[in-house]
Coordinates of C-alpha atoms and ligand atoms in Angstrom, one line a residue:
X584 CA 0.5 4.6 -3.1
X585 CA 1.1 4.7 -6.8
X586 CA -2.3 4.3 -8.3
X587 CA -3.6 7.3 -5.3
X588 CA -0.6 9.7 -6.9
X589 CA -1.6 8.6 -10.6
X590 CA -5.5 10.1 -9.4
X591 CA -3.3 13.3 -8.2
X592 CA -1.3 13.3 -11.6
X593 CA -5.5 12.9 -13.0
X594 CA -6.4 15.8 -11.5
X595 CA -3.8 17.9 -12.0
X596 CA -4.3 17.6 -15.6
X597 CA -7.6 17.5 -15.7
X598 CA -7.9 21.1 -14.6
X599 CA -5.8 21.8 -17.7
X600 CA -8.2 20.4 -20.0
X601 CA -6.7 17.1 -20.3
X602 CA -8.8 13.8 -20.0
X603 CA -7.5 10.1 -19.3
X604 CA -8.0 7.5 -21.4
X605 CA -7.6 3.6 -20.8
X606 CA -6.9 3.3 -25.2
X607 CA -3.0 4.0 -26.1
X608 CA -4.3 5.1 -29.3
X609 CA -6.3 7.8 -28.5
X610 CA -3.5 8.7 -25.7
X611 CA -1.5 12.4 -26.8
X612 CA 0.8 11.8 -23.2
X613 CA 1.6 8.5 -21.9
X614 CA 3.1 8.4 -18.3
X615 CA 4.2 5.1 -16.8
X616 CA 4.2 5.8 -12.8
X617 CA 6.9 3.8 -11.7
X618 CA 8.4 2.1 -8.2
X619 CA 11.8 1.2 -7.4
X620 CA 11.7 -0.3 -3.9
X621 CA 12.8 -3.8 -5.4
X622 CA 14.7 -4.3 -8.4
X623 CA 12.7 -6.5 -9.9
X624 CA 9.8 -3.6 -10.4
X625 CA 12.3 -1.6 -11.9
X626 CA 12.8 -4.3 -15.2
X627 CA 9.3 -4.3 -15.6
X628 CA 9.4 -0.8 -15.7
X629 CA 12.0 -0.8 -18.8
X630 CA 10.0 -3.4 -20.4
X631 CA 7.2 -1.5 -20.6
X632 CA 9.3 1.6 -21.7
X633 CA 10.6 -0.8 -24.2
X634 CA 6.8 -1.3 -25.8
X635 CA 6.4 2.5 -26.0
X636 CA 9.6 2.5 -28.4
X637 CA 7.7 1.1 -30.8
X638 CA 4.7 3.4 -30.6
X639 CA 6.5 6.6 -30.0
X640 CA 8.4 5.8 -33.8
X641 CA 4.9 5.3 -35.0
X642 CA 3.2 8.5 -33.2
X643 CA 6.5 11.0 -32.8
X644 CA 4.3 13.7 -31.3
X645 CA 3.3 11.3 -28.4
X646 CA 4.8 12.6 -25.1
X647 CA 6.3 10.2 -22.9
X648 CA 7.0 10.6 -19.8
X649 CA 8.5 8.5 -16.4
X650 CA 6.7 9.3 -13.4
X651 CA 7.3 8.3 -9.6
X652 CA 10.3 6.9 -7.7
X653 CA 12.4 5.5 -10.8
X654 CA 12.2 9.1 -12.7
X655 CA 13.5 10.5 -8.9
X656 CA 16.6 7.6 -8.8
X657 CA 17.3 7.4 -12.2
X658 CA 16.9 11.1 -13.7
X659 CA 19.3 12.2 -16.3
X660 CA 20.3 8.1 -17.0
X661 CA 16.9 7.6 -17.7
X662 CA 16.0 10.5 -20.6
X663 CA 19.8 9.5 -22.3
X664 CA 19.3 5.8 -22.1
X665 CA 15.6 5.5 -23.1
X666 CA 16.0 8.3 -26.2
X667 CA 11.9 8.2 -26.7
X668 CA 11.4 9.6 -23.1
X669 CA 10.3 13.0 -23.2
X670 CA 9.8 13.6 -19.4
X671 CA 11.5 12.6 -16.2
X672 CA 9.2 13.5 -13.1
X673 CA 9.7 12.7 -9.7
X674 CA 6.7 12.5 -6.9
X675 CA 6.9 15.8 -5.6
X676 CA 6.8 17.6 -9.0
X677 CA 3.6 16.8 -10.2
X678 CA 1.7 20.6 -9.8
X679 CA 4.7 20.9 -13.2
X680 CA 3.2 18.5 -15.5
X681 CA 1.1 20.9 -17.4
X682 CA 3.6 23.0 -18.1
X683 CA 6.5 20.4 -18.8
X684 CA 3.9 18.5 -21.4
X685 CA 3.3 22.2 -23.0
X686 CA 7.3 22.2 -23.1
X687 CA 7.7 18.9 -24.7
X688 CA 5.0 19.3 -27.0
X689 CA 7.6 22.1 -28.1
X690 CA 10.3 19.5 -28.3
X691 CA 12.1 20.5 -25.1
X692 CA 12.9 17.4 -22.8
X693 CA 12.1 18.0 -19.4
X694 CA 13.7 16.6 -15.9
X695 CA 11.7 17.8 -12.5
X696 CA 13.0 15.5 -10.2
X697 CA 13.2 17.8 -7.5
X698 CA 12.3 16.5 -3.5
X699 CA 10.2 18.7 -1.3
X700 CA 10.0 18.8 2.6
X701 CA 6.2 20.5 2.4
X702 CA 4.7 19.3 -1.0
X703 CA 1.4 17.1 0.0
X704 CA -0.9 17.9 -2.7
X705 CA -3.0 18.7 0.4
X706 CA -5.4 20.9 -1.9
X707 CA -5.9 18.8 -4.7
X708 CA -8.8 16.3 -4.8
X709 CA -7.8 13.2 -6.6
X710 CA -9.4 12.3 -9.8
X711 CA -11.5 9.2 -9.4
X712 CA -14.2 7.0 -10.8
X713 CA -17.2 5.9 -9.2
X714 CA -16.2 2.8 -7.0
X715 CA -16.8 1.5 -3.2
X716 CA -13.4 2.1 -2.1
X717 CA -11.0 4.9 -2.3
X718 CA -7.1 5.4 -1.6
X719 CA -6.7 8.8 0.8
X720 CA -2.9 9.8 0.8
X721 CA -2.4 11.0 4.3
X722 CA 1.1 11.7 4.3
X723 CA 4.4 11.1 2.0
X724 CA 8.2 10.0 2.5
X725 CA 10.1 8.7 5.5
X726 CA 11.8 9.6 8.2
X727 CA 13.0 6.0 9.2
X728 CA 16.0 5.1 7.0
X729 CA 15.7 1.3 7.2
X730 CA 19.1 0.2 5.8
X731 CA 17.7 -1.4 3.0
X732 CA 15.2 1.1 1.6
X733 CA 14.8 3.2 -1.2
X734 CA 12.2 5.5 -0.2
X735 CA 13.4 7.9 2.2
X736 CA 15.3 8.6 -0.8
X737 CA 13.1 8.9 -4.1
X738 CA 9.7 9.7 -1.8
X739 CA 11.9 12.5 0.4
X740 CA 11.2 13.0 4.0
X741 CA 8.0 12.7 5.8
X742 CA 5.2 14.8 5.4
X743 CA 1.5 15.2 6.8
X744 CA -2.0 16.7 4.9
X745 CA -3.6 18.6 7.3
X746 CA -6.7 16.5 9.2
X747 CA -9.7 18.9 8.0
X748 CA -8.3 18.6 4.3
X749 CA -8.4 14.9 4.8
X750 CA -12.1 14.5 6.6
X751 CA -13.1 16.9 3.9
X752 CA -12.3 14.2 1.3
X753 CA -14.1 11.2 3.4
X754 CA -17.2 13.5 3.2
X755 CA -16.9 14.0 -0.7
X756 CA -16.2 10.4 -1.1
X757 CA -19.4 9.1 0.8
X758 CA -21.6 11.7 -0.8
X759 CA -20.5 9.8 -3.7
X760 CA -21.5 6.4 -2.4
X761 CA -17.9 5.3 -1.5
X762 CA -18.2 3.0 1.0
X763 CA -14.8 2.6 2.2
X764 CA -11.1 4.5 2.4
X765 CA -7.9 3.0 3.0
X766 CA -5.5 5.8 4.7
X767 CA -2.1 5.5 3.1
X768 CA 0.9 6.4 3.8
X769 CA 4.4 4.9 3.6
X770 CA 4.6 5.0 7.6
X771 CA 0.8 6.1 8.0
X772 CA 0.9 5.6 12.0
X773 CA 3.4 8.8 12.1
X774 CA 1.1 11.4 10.8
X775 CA 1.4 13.9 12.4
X776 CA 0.0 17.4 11.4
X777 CA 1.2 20.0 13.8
X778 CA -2.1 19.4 15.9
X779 CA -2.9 16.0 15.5
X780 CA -1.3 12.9 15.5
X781 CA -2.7 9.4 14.0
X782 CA -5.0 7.8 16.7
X783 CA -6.3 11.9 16.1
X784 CA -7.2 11.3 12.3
X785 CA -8.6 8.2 12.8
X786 CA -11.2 8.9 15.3
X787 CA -12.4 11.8 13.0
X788 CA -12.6 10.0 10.1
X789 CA -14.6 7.2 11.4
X790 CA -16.7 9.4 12.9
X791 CA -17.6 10.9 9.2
X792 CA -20.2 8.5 7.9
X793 CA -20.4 5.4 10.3
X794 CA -21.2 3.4 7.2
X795 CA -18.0 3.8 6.1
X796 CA -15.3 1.5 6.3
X797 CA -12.0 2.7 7.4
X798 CA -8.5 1.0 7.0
X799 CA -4.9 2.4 6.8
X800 CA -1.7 1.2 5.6
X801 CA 1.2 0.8 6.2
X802 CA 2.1 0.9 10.2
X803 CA 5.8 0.6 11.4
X804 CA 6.2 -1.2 14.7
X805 CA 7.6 2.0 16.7
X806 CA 4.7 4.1 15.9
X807 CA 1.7 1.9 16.8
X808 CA 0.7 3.3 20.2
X809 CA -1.8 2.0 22.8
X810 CA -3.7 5.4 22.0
X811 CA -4.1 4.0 18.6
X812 CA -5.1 0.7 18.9
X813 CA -7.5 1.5 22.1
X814 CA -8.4 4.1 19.0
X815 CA -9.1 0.8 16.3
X816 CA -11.0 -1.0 19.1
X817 CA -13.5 1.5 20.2
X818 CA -14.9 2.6 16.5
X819 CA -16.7 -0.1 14.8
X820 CA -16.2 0.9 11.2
X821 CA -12.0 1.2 11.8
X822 CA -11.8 -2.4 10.5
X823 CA -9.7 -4.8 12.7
X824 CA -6.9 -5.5 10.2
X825 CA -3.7 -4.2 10.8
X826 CA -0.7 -4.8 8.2
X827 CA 3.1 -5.0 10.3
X828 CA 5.6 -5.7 8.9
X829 CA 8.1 -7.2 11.0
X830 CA 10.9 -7.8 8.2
X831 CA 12.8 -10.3 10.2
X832 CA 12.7 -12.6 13.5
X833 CA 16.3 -12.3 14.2
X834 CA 17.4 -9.3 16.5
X835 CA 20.8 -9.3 15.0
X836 CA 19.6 -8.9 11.2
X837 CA 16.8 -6.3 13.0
X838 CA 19.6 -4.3 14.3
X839 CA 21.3 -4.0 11.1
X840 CA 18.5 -3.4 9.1
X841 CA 17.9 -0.4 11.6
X842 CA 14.5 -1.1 12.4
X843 CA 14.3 0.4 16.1
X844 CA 12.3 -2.7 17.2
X845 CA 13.6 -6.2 19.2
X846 CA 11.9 -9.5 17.9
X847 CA 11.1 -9.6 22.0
X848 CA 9.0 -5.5 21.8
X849 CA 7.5 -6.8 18.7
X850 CA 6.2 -9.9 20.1
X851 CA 4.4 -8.0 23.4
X852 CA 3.1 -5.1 20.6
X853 CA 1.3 -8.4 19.1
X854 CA 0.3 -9.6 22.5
X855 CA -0.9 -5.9 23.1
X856 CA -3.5 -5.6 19.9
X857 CA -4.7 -9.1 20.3
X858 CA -5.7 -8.1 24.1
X859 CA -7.2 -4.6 23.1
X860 CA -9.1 -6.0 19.8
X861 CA -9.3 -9.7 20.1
X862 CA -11.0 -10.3 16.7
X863 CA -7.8 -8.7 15.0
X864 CA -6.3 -10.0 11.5
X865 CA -2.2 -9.4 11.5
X866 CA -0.1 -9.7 8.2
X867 CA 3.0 -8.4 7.8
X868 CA 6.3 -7.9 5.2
X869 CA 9.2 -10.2 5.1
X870 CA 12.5 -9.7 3.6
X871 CA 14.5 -13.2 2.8
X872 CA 18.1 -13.1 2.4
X873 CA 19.0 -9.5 3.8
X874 CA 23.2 -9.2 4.0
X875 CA 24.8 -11.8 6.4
X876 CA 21.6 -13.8 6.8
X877 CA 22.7 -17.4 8.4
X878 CA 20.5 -20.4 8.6
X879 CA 19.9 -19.6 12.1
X880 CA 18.3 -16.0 11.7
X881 CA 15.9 -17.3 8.6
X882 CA 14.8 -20.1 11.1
X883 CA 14.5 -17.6 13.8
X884 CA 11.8 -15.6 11.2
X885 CA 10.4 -18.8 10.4
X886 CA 9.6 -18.8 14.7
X887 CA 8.2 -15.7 14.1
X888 CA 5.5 -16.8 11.9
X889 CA 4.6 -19.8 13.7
X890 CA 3.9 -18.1 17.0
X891 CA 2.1 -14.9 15.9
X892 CA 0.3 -16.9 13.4
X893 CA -0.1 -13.9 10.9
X894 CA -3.6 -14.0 8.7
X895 CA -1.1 -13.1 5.3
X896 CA 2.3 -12.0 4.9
X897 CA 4.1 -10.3 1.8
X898 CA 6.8 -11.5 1.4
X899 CA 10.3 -10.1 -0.7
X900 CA 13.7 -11.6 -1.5
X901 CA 16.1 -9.0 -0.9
X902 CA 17.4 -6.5 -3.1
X903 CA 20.3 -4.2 -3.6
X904 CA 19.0 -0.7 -3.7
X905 CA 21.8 2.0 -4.3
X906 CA 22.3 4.9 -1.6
X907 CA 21.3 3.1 0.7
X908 CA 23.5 1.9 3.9
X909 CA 22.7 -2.0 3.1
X910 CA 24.5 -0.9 -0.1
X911 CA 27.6 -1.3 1.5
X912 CA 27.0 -4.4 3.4
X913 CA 27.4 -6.8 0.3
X914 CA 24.6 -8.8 -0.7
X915 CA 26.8 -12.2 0.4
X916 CA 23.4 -14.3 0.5
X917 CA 23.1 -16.5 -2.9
X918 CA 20.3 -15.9 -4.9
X919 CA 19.6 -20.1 -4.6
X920 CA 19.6 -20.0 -0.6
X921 CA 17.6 -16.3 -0.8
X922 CA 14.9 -18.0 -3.2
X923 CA 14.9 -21.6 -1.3
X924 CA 14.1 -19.2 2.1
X925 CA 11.7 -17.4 0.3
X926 CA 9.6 -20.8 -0.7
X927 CA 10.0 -21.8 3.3
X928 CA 8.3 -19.1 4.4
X929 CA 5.3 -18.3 1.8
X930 CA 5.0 -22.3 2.3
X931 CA 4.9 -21.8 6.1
X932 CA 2.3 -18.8 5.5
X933 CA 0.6 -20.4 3.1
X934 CA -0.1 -23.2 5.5
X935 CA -0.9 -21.5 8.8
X936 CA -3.0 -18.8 6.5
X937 CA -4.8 -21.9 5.4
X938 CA -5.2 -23.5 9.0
X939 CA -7.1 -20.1 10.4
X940 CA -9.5 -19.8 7.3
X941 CA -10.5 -23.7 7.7
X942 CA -11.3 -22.8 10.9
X943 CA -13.9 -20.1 10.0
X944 CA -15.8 -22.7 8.1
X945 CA -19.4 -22.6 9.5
X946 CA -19.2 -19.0 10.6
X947 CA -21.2 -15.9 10.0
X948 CA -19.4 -12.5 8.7
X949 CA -20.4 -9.7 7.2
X950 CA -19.2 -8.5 3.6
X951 CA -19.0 -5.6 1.9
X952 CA -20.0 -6.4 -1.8
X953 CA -17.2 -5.0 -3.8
X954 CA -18.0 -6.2 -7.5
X955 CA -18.0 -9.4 -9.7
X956 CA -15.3 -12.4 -8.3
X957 CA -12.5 -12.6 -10.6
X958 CA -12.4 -16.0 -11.5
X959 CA -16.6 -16.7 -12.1
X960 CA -19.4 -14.1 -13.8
X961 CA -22.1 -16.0 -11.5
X962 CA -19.9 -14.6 -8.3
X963 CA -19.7 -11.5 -6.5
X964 CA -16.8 -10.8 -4.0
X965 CA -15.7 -8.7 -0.9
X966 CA -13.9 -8.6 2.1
X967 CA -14.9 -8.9 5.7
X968 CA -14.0 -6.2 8.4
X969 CA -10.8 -8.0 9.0
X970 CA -9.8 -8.1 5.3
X971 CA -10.6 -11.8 4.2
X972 CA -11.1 -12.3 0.8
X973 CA -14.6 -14.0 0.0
X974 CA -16.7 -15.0 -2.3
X975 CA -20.9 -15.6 -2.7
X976 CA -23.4 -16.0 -5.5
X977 CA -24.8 -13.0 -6.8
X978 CA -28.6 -13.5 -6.2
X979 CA -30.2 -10.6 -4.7
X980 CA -27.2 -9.3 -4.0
X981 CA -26.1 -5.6 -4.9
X982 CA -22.4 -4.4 -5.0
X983 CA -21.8 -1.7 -2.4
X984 CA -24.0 -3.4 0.4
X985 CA -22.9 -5.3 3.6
X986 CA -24.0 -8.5 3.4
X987 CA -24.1 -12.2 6.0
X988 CA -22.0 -14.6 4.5
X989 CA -22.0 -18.6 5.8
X990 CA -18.9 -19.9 4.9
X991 CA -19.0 -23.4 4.1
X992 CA -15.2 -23.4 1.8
X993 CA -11.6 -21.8 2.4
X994 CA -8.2 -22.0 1.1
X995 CA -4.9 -20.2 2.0
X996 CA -6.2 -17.2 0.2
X997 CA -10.2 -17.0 -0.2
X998 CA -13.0 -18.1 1.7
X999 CA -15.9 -19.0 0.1
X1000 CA -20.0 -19.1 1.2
X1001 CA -23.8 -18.5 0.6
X1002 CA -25.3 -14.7 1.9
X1003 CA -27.5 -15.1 4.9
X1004 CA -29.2 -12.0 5.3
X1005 CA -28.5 -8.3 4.4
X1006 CA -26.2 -6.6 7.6
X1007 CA -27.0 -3.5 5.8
X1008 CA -30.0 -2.4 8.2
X1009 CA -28.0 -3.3 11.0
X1010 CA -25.3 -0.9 10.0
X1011 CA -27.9 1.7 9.5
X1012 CA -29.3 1.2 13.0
X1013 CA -25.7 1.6 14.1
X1014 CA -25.1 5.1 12.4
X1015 CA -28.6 6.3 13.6
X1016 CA -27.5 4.9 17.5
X1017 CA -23.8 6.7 16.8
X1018 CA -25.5 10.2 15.7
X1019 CA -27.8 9.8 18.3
Ligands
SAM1213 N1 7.0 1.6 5.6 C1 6.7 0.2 5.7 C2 7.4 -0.4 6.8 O1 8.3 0.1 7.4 O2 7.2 -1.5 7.2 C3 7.0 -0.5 4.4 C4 7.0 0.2 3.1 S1 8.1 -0.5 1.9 C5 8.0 0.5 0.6 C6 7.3 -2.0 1.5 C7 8.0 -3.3 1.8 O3 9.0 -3.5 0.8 C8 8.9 -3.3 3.1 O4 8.1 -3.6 4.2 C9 9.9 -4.4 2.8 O5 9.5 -5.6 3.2 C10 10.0 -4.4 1.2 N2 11.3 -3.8 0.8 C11 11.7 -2.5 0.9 N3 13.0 -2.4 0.5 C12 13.3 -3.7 0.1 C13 14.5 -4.2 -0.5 N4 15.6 -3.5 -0.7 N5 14.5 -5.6 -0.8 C14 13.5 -6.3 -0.6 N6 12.3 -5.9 -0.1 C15 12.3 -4.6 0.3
SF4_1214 FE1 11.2 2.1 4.0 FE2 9.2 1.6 5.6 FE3 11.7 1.7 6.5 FE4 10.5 4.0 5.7 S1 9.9 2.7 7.5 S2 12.6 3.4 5.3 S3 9.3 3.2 4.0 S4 10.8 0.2 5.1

C-alpha cells in the first residue's frame, strides 16, 4: 500500500517539475512514507529519521518530510520531537505536497494531516518504472474497526476509485508490457463504487488483456462472496491465490477482536473456495498474544493451521496501538509467552508450508519470469499462478515471459526447477480463443 501511495506522491510531484532520485545526495526533499500498524515499524521509522539528523545539519536547505500513517498518528509530536522535520503529511493530503515543499523551502513548517471521506487519487496515474508487475490502489481506509487496528484511524474510512478509472490504468499498464497487477486495498473485497461491487471490478479487469495476471490483496472473511470466488474461478488470468487472514482460531479472542467471523463460518468459507477453485493457494495473517489470550485459544489457532493447511501465513506478535478499543483491554500477555507462541506457529507453518511444496516435486507449472533470483546471478525467478515462489536457470529464458517449470527441489519457502518449454504461446492462443 505504501510503495503504490509513494508512486502517487511520484506523480504528484512530478507534474510540478520535481524528479525522484534513488541518491540522498542529489535529493532537495526527502520523504520517508511511514506505517504504524505495529509498533515495531514505527522504531524503524525514528531510526531512519535519526540518520537524516545528521544530513539535514550537513544540507540545512534539505526538506524533510514524514509521510503516511505515522505523520497522521503522530502529527504535532512528531515536527517538535524530531526538530529536522520540515513536513508532517498524512495519506489523504498528498494533492498539498507541492505547495507545502514551496512553503518549507520558505522556512515555514508544515502539518496536513487532515482525513478525507472522498479523496482516492482516482485521477492521478501513479508514477512508475518499467517493470512486469504493478500495485493498482483500488480503494483506501476501513470501515471494519477490528479492536486492535490502527488503520481505520490514520487511513480514514473506506473509499472506492471508480471501475473505468481503474481498467483505464490496466490498459496503460499492458501497453507498457506490464504483465501483471495486484489490486490493493486495505479490505479490497469491499470495493464498492456506487455501481459496482468487487466480483464487478474483477471480471473487467481480467477481461483487459488476457495475458495479464491479476491478483488482489487483502480480503476480509465477511466480504468474500460466492459471486466472487465463482468470479476467481471462471477467469483464467485472476490467479488462484487468495490471502485471509483469519487472525485467530479461537471464537472467544475473535469476538473481542471484533472480527464479525466464527472460527466455525470461517472454516466452511475455506471449504467453499477449495470446492469452487480446487487448485487454490490460502495464506493468511496471525496475531499471537492478543489481550487475554490463554494456552487454550493459541492451541485452538494452532488447530486452525493444521486443518486448513494454509500455503504461507504472516504472522504478528501483538501490539498496543493507541485509540484503539484493544487499547483498553491491557496487553496482560507477556512478551516471553507472546514470542514463544509466535515461534509455535511460524514453526507449525513453516512445516506444513514445507510438506505441500515437497509434494509438488516432479510437477509442471507455469512461471512468470519476473527478474534475476536474489540469491544467484546464474538464476532467474517468478511465481506461479498460485503465488509460489520459484526458481530456474536463465538459459533462453527472457524476463516477462510464462515459462514450464519441472520442479525437482522445495523448501518451506521456494521451489526450485529446470524450464520445460515456453507457456507463452499457449497463453497467446488463450487471448486469441477469449477475444474470439
Ligand atoms: N484488512 C486486512 C484484514 O482485515 O485482514 C489486514 C490489514 S492489516 C493492516 C495487516 C495485518 O496486520 C492484520 O491482518 C493483522 O494481522 C496485523 N495487525 C494489525 N494490527 C495489529 C496489531 N495491533 N498488532 C499486531 N498485528 C497487527
Ligand atoms: Fe484493520 Fe483489516 Fe480490521 Fe480494517 S479489516 S480494521 S484494516 S485489520
Amino acid at each position: 500500500m505504501n510503495l503504490a501511495d509513494s508512486e502517487v506522491v511520484l506523480s504528484i510531484l512530478s507534474a510540478s517539475g520535481y524528479e525522484p532520485t534513488h541518491e540522498l545526495a542529489r535529493a532537495d526533499v526527502v520523504f520517508v512514507n511511514t506505517c504504524s500498524v505495529r509498533e515495531n515499524a514505527e522504531q524503524r521509522i525514528y531510526g531512519r529519521l535519526g540518520d537524516f539528523k545528521h544530513y539535514k545539519q550537513r544540507n540545512p536547505s534539505v526538506v524533510i518530510g514524514v509521510l503516511g500513517c505515522m505523520a497522521e498518528r503522530l502529527r504535532r509530536d512528531l515536527i517538535e520531537s524530531e526538530s529536522h522535520v520540515d513536513l508532517v503529511v498524512g495519506p489523504d493530503e498528498y494533492r498539498r505536497l507541492p505547495e507545502l515543499i514551496e512553503n518549507a523551502i520558505a522556512g515555514e513548517r508544515g502539518i496536513a494531516v487532515r482525513l478525507s471521506r472522498v479523496e482516492n487519487y482516482d485521477d492521478i496515474i501513479p508514477l512508475r518504472t518499467d517493470g512486469i508487475s504493478a500495485w493498482i490502489s483500488v480503494m483506501r481506509g476501513c470501515d471494519k474497526f477490528c479492536t486492535f487496528c490502527v488503520v481505520p484511524f490514520t487511513r480514514g474510512r473506506e473509499r472506492s476509485r471508480t471501475l473505468p478509472s481503474i481498467l483505464r490504468e490496466i490498459e496503460h499498464l499492458s501497453a507498457r508490457g506490464f504483465k501483471e497487477v495486484t489490486l490493493l486495498g486495505q479490505n479490497v473485497n469491499s470495493y464498492h463504487d456506487g455501481m459496482h461491487d468487487f466480483a464487478d471490478l474483477m471480471a473487467s479487469a481480467a477481461t483487459v488483456d488476457r495475458t495479464m495476471r491479476i491478483r488482489f490483496t487483502t480480503s476480509h472473511p465477511q466480504d468474500m462472496s460466492e459471486k466472487l470466488i465463482e468470479t476467481i474461478a471462471d477467469h483464467e488470468n485472476i490467479c488462484s491465490s487468495i490471502h485471509l487472514p483469519i487472525q485467530s482460531g479461537s471464537d472467544r479472542i475473535l469476538r473481542l477482536m471484533n472480527r464479525t467471523y466464527t472460527r466455525e463460518q470461517y472454516l466452511q468459507l475455506v471449504k467453499t473456495i477449495r470446492s469452487t477453485i480446487p487448485e487454490v493457494s490460502l495464506s493468511t495473517d496471525i496475531i499471537a498474544g492478543f489481550p487475554t489470550e490463554t494456552d487454550d485459544d493459541h492451541r485452538m489457532t494452532l488447530d486452525v493451521l493444521r486443518e486448513v493447511e494454509y500455503d504461507g501465513a504472516f504472522t504478528f506478535r501483538y501490539s498496543r496501538r493507541e485509540n484503539t478499543k484493544a487499547w483498553h483491554m491491557g496487553d496482560d500477555v507477556p512478551e516471553g509467552t507472546k514470542i514463544q507462541r509466535l515461534n509455535e506457529i511460524i514453526d507449525l507453518q513453516r512445516e506444513i508450508s514445507a510438506r505441500k511444496n515437497l509434494g509438488m516435486i516432479g510437477q509442471t507449472v507455469e512461471v512468470l519470469v519476473e527478474g534475476e533470483s536474489k540469491k544467484s546471478t546464474e538464476d532467474y525467478c517468478g511465481r506461479t499462478d498460485t503465488n509460489k515462489m520459484v526458481v530456474f536457470s536463465k538459459g533462453g529464458v527472457r524476463i516477462g515471459e510464462y515459462i514450464d517449470v519441472k520442479i525437482e527441489r522445495a523448501n518451506s519457502a521456494t521451489l526450485f526447477g529446470s524450464p520445460v518449454a515456453k507457456a507463452e504461446q499457449a497463453y497467446e492462443e488463450r487471448k486469441l480463443a477469449a477475444n474470439g
